[in-house]
Coordinates of C-alpha atoms in Angstrom, one line a residue:
X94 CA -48.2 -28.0 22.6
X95 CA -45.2 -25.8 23.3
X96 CA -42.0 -26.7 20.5
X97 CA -38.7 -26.6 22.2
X98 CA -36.2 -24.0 19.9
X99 CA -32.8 -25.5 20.0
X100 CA -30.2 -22.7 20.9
X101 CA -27.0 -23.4 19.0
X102 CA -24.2 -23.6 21.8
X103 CA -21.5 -21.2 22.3
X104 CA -18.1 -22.4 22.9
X105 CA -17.3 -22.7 26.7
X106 CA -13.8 -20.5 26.2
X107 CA -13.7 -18.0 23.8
X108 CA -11.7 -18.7 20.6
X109 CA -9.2 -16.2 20.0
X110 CA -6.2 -15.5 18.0
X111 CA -3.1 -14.5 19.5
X112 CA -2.3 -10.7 19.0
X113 CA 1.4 -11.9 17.7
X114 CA -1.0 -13.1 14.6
X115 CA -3.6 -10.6 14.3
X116 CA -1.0 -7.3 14.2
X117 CA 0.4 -7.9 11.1
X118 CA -3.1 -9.3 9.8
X119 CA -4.4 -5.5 11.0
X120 CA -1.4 -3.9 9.5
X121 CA -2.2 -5.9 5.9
X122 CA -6.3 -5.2 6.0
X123 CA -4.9 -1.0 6.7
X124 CA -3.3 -1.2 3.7
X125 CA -5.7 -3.0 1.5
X126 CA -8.1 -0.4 2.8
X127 CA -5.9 2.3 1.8
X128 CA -4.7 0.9 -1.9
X129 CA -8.6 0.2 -2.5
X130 CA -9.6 4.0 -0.9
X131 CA -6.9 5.3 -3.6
X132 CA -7.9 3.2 -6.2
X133 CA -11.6 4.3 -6.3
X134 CA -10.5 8.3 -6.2
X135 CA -8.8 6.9 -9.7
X136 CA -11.8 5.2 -11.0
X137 CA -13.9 8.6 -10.3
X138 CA -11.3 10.6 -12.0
X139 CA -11.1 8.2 -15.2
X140 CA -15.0 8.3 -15.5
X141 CA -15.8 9.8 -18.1
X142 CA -19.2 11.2 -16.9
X143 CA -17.4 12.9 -14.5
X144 CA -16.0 15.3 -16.2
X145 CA -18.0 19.3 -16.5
X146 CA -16.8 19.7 -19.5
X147 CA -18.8 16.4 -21.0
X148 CA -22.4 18.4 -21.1
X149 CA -21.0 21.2 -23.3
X150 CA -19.6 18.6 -25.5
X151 CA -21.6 18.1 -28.5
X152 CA -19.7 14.8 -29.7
X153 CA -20.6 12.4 -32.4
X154 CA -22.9 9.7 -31.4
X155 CA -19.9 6.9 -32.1
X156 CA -17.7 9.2 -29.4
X157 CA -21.2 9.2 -26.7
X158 CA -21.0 5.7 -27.2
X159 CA -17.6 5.1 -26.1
X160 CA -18.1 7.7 -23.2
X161 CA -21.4 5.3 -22.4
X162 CA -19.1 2.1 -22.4
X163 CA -16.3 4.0 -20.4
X164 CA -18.8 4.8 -17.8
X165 CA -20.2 1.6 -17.3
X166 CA -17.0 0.4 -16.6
X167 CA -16.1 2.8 -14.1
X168 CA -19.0 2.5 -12.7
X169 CA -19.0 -1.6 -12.3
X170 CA -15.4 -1.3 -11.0
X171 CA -16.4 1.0 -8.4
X172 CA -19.0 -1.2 -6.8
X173 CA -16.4 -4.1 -7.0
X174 CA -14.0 -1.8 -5.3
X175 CA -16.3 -0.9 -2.8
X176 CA -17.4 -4.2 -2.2
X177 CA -14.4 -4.9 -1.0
X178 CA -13.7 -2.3 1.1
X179 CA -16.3 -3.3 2.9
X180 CA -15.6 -6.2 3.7
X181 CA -12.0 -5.5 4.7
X182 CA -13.1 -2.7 7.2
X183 CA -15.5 -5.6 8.6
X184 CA -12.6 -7.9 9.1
X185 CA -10.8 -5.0 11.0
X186 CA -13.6 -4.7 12.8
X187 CA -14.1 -8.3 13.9
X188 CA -10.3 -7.9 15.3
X189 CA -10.8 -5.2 17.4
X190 CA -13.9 -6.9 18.8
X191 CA -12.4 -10.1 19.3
X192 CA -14.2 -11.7 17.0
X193 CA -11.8 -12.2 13.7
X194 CA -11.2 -15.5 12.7
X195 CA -14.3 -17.3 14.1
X196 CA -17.0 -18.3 11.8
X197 CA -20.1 -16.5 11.6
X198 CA -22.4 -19.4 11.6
X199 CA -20.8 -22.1 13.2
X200 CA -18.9 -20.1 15.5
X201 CA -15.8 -22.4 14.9
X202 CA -12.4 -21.4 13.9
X203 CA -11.8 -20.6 10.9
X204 CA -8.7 -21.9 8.6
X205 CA -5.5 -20.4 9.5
X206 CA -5.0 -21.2 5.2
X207 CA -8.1 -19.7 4.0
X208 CA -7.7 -16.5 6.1
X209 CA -4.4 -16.2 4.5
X210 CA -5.9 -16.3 1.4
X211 CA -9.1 -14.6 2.2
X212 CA -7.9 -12.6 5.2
X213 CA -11.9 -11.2 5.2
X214 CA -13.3 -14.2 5.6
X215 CA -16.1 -14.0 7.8
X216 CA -17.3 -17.9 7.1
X217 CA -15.6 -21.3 7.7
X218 CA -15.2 -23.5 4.4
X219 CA -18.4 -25.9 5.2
X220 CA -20.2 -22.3 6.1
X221 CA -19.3 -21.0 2.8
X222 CA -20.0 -23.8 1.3
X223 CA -23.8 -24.2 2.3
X224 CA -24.2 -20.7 2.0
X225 CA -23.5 -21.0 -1.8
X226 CA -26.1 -23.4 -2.9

């Protein structure tokens, strides 16, 4: 017995924003990228492990322990950061290839609202939604 697989159906004609919209969308994702790239040279630099001068440091255990904390911090901040990053060179991405604004899933447009508020968005609100639980 042979199981027919269900292909999920493309749209006919290709969803697309107009270029009017996705400029200033590009310009705003450049600059993310660049405040977020900037950011995480000053999370390195405030990391306390990153400093040479730490191993020949013999400092109390209290003062270790702050250095410790400090680090953890840096380095949790970090991942968020480059998280991020990420994701906003994906969305720049999806522009170039046509592709920004559509859902990943569904392949429906996504709302004009929640890009504007999640300009990274790679997922439709009902998308996001499922995905979650």
């Amino acid at each position: 017995m042979v199981k027919k697989v269900k292909k999920i159906k493309e749209p006919a004609v290709a969803i697309k924003f107009p270029a009017n919209i996705l400029e200033p969308i590009g310009n705003f994702l450049r600059q993310e990228i660049a405040k977020l790239s900037r950011r995480q040279k000053e999370i390195k630099e405030v990391d306390p492990f990153s400093d040479p001068q730490r191993l020949n440091d013999n400092a109390a255990s209290d003062a270790e322990a702050l250095e410790q904390v400090g680090h953890e911090q840096a380095v949790a901040m970090k991942e968020q950061v480059g998280r991020r990053l990420i994701q906003l060179k994906k969305a720049l991405t999806r522009i170039r290839v046509g592709k920004y604004g559509i859902c990943e899933k569904c392949k429906k447009m996504i709302d004009t609202d929640r890009l504007m508020v999640m300009p990274e968005a790679t997922l439709c609100a009902d998308c996001a939604k499922i995905s979650q639980q």
